[in-house]
PDB file of C-alpha atoms in Angstrom:
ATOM      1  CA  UNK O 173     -99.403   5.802 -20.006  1.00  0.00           C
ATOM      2  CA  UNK O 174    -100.475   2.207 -20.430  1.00  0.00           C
ATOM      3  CA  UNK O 175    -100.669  -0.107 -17.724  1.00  0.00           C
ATOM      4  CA  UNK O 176    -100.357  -3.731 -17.982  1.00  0.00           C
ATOM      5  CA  UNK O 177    -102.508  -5.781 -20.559  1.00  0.00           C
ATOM      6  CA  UNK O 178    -103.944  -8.816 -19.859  1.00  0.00           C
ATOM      7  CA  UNK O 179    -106.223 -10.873 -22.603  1.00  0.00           C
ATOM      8  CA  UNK O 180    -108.591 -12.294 -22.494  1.00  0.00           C
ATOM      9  CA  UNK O 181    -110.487 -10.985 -19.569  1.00  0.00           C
ATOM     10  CA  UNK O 182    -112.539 -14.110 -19.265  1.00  0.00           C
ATOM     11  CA  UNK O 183    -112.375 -17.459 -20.842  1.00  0.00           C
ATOM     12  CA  UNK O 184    -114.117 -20.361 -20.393  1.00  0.00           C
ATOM     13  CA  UNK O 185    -112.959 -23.895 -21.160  1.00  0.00           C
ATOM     14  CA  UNK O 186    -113.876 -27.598 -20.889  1.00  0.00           C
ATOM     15  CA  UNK O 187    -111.779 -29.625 -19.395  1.00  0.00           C
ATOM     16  CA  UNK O 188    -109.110 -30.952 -21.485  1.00  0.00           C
ATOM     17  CA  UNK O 189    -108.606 -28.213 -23.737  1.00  0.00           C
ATOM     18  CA  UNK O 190    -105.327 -26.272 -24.146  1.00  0.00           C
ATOM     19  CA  UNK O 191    -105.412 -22.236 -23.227  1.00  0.00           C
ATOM     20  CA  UNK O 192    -103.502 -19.328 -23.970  1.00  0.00           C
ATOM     21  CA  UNK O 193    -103.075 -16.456 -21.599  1.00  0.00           C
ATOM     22  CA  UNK O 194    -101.269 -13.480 -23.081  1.00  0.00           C
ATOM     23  CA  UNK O 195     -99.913 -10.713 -20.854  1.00  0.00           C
ATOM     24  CA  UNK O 196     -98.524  -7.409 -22.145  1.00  0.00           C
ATOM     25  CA  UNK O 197     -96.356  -5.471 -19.952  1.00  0.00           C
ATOM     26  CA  UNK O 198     -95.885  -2.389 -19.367  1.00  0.00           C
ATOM     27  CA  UNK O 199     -93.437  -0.652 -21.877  1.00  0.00           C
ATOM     28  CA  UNK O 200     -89.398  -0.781 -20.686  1.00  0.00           C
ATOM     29  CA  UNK O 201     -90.139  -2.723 -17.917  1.00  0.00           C
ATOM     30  CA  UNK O 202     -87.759  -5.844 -17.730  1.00  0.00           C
ATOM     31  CA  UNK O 203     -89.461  -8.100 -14.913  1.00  0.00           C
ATOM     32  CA  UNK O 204     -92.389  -9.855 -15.899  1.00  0.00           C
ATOM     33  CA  UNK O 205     -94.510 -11.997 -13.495  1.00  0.00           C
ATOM     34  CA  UNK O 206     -97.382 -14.701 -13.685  1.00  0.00           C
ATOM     35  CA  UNK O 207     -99.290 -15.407 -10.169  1.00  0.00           C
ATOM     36  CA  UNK O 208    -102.875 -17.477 -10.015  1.00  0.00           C
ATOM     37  CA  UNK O 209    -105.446 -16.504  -7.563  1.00  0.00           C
ATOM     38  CA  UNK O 210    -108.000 -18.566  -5.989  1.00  0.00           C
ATOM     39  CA  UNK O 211    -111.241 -17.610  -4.519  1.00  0.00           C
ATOM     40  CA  UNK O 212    -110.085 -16.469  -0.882  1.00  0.00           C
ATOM     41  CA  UNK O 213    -106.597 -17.607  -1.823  1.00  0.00           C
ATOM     42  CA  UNK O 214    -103.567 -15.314  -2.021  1.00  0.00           C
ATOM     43  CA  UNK O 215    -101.599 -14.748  -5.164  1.00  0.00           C
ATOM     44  CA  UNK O 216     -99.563 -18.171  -5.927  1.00  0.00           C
ATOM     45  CA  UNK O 217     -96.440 -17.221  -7.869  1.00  0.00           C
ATOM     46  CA  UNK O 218     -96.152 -19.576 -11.198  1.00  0.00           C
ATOM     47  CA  UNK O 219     -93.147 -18.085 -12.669  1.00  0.00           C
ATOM     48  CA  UNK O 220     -90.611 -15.056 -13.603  1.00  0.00           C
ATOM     49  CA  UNK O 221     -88.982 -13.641 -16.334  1.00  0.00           C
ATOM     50  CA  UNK O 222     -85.868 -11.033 -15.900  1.00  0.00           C
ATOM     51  CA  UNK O 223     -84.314  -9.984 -19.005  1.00  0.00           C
ATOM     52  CA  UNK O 224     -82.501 -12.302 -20.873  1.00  0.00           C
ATOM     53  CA  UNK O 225     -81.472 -14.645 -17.947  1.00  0.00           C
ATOM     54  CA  UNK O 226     -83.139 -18.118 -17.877  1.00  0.00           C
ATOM     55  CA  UNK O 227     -86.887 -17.482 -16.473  1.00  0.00           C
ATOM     56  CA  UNK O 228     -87.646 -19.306 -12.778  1.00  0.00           C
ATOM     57  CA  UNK O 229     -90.353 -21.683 -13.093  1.00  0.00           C
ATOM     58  CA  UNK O 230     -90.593 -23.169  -9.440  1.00  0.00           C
ATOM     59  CA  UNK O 231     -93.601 -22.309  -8.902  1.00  0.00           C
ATOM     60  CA  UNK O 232     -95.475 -23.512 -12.178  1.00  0.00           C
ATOM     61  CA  UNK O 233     -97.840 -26.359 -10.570  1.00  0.00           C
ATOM     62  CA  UNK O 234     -97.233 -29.199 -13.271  1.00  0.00           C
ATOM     63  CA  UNK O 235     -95.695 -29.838 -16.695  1.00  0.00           C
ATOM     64  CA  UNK O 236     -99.317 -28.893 -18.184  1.00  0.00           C
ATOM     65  CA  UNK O 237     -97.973 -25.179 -17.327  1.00  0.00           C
ATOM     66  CA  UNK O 238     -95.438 -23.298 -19.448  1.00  0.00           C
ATOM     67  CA  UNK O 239     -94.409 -19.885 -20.492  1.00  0.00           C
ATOM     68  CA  UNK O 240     -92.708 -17.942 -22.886  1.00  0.00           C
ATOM     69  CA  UNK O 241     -92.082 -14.649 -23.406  1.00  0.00           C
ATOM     70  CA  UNK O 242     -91.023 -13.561 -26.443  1.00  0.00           C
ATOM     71  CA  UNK O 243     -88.755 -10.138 -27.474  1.00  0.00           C
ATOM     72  CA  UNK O 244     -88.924  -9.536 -23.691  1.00  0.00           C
ATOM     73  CA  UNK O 245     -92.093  -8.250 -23.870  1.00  0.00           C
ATOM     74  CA  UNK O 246     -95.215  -9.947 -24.574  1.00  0.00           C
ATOM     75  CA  UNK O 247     -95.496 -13.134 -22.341  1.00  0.00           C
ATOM     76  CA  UNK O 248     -98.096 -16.033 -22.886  1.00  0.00           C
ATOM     77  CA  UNK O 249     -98.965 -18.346 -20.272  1.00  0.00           C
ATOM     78  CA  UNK O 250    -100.393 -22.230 -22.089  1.00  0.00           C
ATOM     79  CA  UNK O 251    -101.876 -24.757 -20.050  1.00  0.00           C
ATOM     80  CA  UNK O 252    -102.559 -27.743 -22.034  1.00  0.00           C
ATOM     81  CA  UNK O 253    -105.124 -30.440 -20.882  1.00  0.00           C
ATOM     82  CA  UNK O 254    -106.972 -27.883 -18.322  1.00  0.00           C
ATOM     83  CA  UNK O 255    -108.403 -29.710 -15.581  1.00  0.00           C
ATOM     84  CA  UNK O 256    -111.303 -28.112 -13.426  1.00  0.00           C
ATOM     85  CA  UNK O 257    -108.620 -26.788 -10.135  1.00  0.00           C
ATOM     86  CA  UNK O 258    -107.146 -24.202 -12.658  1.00  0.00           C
ATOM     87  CA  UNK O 259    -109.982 -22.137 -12.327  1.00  0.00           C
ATOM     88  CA  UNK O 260    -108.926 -19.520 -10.945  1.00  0.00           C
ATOM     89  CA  UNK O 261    -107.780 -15.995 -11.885  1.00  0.00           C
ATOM     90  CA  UNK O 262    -104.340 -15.631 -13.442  1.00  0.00           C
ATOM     91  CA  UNK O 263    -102.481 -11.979 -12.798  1.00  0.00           C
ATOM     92  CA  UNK O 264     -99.614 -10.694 -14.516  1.00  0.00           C
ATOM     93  CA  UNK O 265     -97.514  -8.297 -12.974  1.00  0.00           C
ATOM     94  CA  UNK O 266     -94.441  -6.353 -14.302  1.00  0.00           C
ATOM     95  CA  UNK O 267     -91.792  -4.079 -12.998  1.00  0.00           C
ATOM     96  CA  UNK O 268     -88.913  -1.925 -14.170  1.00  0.00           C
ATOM     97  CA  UNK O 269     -86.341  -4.569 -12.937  1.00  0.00           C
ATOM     98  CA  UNK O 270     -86.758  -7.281 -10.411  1.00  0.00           C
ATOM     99  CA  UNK O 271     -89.063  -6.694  -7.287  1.00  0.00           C
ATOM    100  CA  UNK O 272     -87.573  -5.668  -3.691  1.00  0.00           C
ATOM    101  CA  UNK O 273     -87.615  -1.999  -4.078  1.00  0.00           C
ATOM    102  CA  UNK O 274     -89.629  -1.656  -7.387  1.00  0.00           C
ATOM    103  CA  UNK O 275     -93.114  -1.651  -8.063  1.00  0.00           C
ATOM    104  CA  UNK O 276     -94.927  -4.146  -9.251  1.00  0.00           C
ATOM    105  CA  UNK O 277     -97.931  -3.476 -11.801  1.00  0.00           C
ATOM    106  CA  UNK O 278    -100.239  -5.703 -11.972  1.00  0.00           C
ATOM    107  CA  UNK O 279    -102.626  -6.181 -14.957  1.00  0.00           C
ATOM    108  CA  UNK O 280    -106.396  -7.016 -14.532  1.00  0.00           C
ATOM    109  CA  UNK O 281    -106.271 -10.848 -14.883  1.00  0.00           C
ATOM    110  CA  UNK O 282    -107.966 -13.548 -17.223  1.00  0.00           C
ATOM    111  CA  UNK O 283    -110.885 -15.081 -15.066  1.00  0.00           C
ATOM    112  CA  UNK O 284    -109.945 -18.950 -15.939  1.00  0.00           C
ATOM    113  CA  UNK O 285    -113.176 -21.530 -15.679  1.00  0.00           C
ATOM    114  CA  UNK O 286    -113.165 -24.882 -16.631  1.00  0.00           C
ATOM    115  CA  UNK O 287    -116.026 -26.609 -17.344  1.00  0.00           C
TER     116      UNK O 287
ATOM    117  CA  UNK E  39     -93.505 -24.615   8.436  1.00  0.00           C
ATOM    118  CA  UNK E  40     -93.355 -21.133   6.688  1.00  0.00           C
ATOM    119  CA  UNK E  41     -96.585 -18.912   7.137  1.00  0.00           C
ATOM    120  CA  UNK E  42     -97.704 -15.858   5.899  1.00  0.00           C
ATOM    121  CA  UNK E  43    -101.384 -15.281   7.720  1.00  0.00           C
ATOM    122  CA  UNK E  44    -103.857 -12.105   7.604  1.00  0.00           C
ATOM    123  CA  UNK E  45    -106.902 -12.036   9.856  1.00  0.00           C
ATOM    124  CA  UNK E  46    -109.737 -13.783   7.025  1.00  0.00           C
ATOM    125  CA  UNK E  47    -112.356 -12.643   8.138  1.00  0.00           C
ATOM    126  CA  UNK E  48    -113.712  -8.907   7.474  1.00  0.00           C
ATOM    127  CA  UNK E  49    -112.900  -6.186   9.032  1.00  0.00           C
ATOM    128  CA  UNK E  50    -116.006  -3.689   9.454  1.00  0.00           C
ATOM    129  CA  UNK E  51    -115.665  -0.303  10.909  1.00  0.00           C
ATOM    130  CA  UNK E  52    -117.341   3.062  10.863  1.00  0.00           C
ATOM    131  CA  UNK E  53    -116.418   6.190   8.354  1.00  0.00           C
ATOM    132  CA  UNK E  54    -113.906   8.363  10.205  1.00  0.00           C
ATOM    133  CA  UNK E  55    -112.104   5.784  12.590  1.00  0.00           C
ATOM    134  CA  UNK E  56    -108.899   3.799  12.077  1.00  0.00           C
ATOM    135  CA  UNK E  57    -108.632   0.287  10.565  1.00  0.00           C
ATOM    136  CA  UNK E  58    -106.304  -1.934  11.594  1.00  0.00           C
ATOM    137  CA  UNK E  59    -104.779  -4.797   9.697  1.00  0.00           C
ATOM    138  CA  UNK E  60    -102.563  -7.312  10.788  1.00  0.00           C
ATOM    139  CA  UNK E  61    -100.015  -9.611   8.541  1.00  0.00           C
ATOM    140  CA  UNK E  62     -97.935 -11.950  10.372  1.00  0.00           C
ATOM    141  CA  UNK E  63     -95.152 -14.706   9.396  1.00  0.00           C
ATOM    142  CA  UNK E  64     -93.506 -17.357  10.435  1.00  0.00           C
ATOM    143  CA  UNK E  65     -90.382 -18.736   9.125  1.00  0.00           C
ATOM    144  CA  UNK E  66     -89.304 -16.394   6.860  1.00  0.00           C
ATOM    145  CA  UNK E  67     -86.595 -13.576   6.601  1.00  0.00           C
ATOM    146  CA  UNK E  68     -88.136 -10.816   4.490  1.00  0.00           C
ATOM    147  CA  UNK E  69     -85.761  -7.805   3.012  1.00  0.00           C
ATOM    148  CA  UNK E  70     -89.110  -5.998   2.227  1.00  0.00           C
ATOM    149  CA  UNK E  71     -92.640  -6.349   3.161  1.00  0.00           C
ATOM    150  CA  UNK E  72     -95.610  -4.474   0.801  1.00  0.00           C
ATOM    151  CA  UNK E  73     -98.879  -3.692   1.135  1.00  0.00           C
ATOM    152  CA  UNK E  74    -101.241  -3.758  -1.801  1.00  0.00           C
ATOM    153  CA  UNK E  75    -104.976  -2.832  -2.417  1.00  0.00           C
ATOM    154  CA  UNK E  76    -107.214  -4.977  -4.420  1.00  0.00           C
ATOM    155  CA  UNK E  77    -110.660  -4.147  -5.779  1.00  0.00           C
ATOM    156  CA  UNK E  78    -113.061  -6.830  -6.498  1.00  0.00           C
ATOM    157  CA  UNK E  79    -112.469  -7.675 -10.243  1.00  0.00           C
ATOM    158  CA  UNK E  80    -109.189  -5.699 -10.347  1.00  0.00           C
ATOM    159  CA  UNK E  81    -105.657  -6.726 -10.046  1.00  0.00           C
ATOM    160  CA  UNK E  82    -103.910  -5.588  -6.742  1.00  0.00           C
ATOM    161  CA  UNK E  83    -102.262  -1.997  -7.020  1.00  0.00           C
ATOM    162  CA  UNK E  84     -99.171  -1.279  -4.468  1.00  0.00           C
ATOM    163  CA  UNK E  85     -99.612   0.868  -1.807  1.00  0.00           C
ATOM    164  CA  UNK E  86     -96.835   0.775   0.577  1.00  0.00           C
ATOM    165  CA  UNK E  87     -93.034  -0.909   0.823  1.00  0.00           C
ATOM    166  CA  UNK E  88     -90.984  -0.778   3.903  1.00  0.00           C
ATOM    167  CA  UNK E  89     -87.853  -2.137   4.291  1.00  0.00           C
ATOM    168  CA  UNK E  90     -86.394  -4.443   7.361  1.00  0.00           C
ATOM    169  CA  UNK E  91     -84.222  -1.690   8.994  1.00  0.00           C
ATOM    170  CA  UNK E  92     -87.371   0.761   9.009  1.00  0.00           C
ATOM    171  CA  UNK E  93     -89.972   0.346  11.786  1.00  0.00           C
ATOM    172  CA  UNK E  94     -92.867   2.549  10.462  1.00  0.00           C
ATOM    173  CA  UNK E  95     -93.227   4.250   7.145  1.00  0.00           C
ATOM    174  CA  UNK E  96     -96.382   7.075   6.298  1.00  0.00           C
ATOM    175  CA  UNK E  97     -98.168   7.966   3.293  1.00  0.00           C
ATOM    176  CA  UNK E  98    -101.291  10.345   3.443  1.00  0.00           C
ATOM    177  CA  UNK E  99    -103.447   8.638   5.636  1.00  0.00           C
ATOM    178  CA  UNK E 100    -101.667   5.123   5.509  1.00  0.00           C
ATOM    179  CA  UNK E 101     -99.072   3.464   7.670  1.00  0.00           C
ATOM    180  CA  UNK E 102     -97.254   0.605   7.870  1.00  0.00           C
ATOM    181  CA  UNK E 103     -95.419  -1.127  10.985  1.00  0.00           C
ATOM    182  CA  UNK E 104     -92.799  -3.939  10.562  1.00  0.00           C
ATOM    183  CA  UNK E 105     -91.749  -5.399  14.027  1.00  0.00           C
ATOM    184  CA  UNK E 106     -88.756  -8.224  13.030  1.00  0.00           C
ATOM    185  CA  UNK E 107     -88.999  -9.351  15.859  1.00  0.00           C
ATOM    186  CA  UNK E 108     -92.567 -10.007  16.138  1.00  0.00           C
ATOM    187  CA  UNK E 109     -92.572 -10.975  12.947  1.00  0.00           C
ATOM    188  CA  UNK E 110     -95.529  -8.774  12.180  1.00  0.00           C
ATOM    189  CA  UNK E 111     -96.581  -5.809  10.218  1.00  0.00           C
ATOM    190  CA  UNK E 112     -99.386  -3.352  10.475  1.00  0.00           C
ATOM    191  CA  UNK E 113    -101.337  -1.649   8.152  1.00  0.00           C
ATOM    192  CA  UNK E 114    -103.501   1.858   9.593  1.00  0.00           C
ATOM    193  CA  UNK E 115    -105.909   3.634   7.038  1.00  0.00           C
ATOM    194  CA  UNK E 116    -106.646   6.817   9.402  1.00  0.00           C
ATOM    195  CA  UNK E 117    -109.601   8.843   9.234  1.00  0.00           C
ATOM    196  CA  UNK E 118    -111.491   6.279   6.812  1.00  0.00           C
ATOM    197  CA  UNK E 119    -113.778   6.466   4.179  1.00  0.00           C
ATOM    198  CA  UNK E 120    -116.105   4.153   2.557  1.00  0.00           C
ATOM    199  CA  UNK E 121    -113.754   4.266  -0.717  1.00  0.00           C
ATOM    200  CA  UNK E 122    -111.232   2.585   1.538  1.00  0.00           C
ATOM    201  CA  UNK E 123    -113.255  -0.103   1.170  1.00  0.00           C
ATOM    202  CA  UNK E 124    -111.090  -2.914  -0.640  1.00  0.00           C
ATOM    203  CA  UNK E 125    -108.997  -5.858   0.191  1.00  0.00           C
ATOM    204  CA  UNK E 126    -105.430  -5.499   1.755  1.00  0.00           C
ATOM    205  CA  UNK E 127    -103.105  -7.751   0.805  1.00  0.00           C
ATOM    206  CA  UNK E 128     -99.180  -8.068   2.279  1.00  0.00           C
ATOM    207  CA  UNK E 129     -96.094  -9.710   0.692  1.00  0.00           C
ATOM    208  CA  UNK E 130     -92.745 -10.794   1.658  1.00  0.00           C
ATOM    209  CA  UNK E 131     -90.105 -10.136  -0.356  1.00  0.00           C
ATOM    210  CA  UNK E 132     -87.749 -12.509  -0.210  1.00  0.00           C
ATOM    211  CA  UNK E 133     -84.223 -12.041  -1.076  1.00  0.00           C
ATOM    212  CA  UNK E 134     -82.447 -15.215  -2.911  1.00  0.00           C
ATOM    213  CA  UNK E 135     -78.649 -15.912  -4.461  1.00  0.00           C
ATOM    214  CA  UNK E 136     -78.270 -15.130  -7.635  1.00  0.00           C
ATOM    215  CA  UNK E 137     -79.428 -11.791  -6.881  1.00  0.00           C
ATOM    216  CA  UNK E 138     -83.546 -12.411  -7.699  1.00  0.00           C
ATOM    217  CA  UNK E 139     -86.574 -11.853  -5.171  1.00  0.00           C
ATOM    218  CA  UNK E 140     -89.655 -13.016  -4.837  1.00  0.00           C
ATOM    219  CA  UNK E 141     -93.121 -12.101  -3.419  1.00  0.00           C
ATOM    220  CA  UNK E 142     -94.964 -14.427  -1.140  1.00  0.00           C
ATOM    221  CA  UNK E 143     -98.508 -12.839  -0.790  1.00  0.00           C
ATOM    222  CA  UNK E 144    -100.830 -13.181   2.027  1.00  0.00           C
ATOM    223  CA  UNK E 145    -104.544 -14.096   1.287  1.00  0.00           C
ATOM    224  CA  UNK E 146    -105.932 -10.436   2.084  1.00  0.00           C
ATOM    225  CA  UNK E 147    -107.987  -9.113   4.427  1.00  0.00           C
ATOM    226  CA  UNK E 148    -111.475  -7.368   3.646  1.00  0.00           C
ATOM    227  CA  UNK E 149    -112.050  -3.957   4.831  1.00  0.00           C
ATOM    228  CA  UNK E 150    -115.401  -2.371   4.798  1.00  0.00           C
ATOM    229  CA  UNK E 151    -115.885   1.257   5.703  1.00  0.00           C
ATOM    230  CA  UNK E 152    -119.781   2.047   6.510  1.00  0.00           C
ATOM    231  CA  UNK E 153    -121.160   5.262   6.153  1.00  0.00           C
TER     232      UNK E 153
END
């Protein structure tokens, strides 16, 4: 079956310009989570969705970052006004309900550079 | 201050022996701990869970130690093979109120398996 999707695979930006990452889970699954990953760096969580319930955003950096997703299912991470430090590589990850026990799948990542 | 440290620098060893990897933390109180596998260019994949109350768990040619009181875990690929070659990564899971977790990942350690 399908894993998850991430788009795009690469993107390159200069600085100051909005993005739109777009993550598509896998199908059923009701856990959806964004992480960024430096060079040498381990995964930073940014934020989680869980079904309906309100999504936890503690770990989005600044108020540049947000995400929605939408039908819980596709998710899109923005980051308006990019700045050169969010380069990095930004992984989605889903699961068939929150993490402890579960599985998460992680999607390929969009390679983020700012120019 | 709460930690989460694997050995950064790479871990080279010949085809056939058994790599050892080392994640330790400070500061926390993990339910779970995980092991994942990364590939350059890939998002990680999830190899292993064990739980707090378990001391070792096996799969194949993997397993994973988690000492509570050490505050440690060890990962053992026996009998390697070049296409072990990868970067391990652990994570905490964290267990909140509210009835949500949360993975706090380690930066990875580089193995290399040489013919």
């Amino acid at each position: 079956g399908a894993g998850v999707s991430q788009s795009p695979s690469n993107k390159v930006t200069e600085k100051g310009k909005d993005v739109e990452l777009r993550c598509d889970p896998i199908s059923g699954h009701t856990a959806l989570y964004w992480y960024r990953q430096s060079l040498g760096q381990g995964l930073e969580f940014l934020i989680y969705f869980q079904g309906n319930s309100a999504p936890d955003k503690s770990g989005l950096p600044s108020d540049r970052f947000s995400a929605e997703r939408t039908g819980g299912s596709v998710s899109t991470l923005t980051i308006q006004r990019t700045q050169q430090e969010d380069s990095a590589v930004y992984l989605c990850a889903s699961s068939l309900e929150q993490i402890g026990s579960e599985t998460q799948y992680f999607g390929p990542g969009t390679r983020l550079l700012v120019l | 201050s709460q930690k989460i440290e694997q050995n950064s620098e790479a871990l080279n060893i010949q085809e056939g022996k058994t790599a050892t990897l080392t994640c330790n933390y400070t500061n926390y109180s993990p339910a779970y701990l995980q092991w994942y596998r990364q590939d350059p260019g890939r998002g990680p994949v999830f190899l292993l869970l064990i739980r707090e109350n378990e001391k070792e768990k096996r799969k194949e040619r993997l397993k994973v130690t988690f000492d509570t009181t050490l505050k440690q875990s060890l990962f053992h690929i026996t009998a390697s093979q070049p296409a072990d070659s990868a970067t391990y990564l652990c994570a905490l899971v964290l267990a909140f109120s509210g009835g949500y977790n949360k993975l706090i990942f380690g930066a990875g350690t580089r193995l290399a398996v040489h013919p």
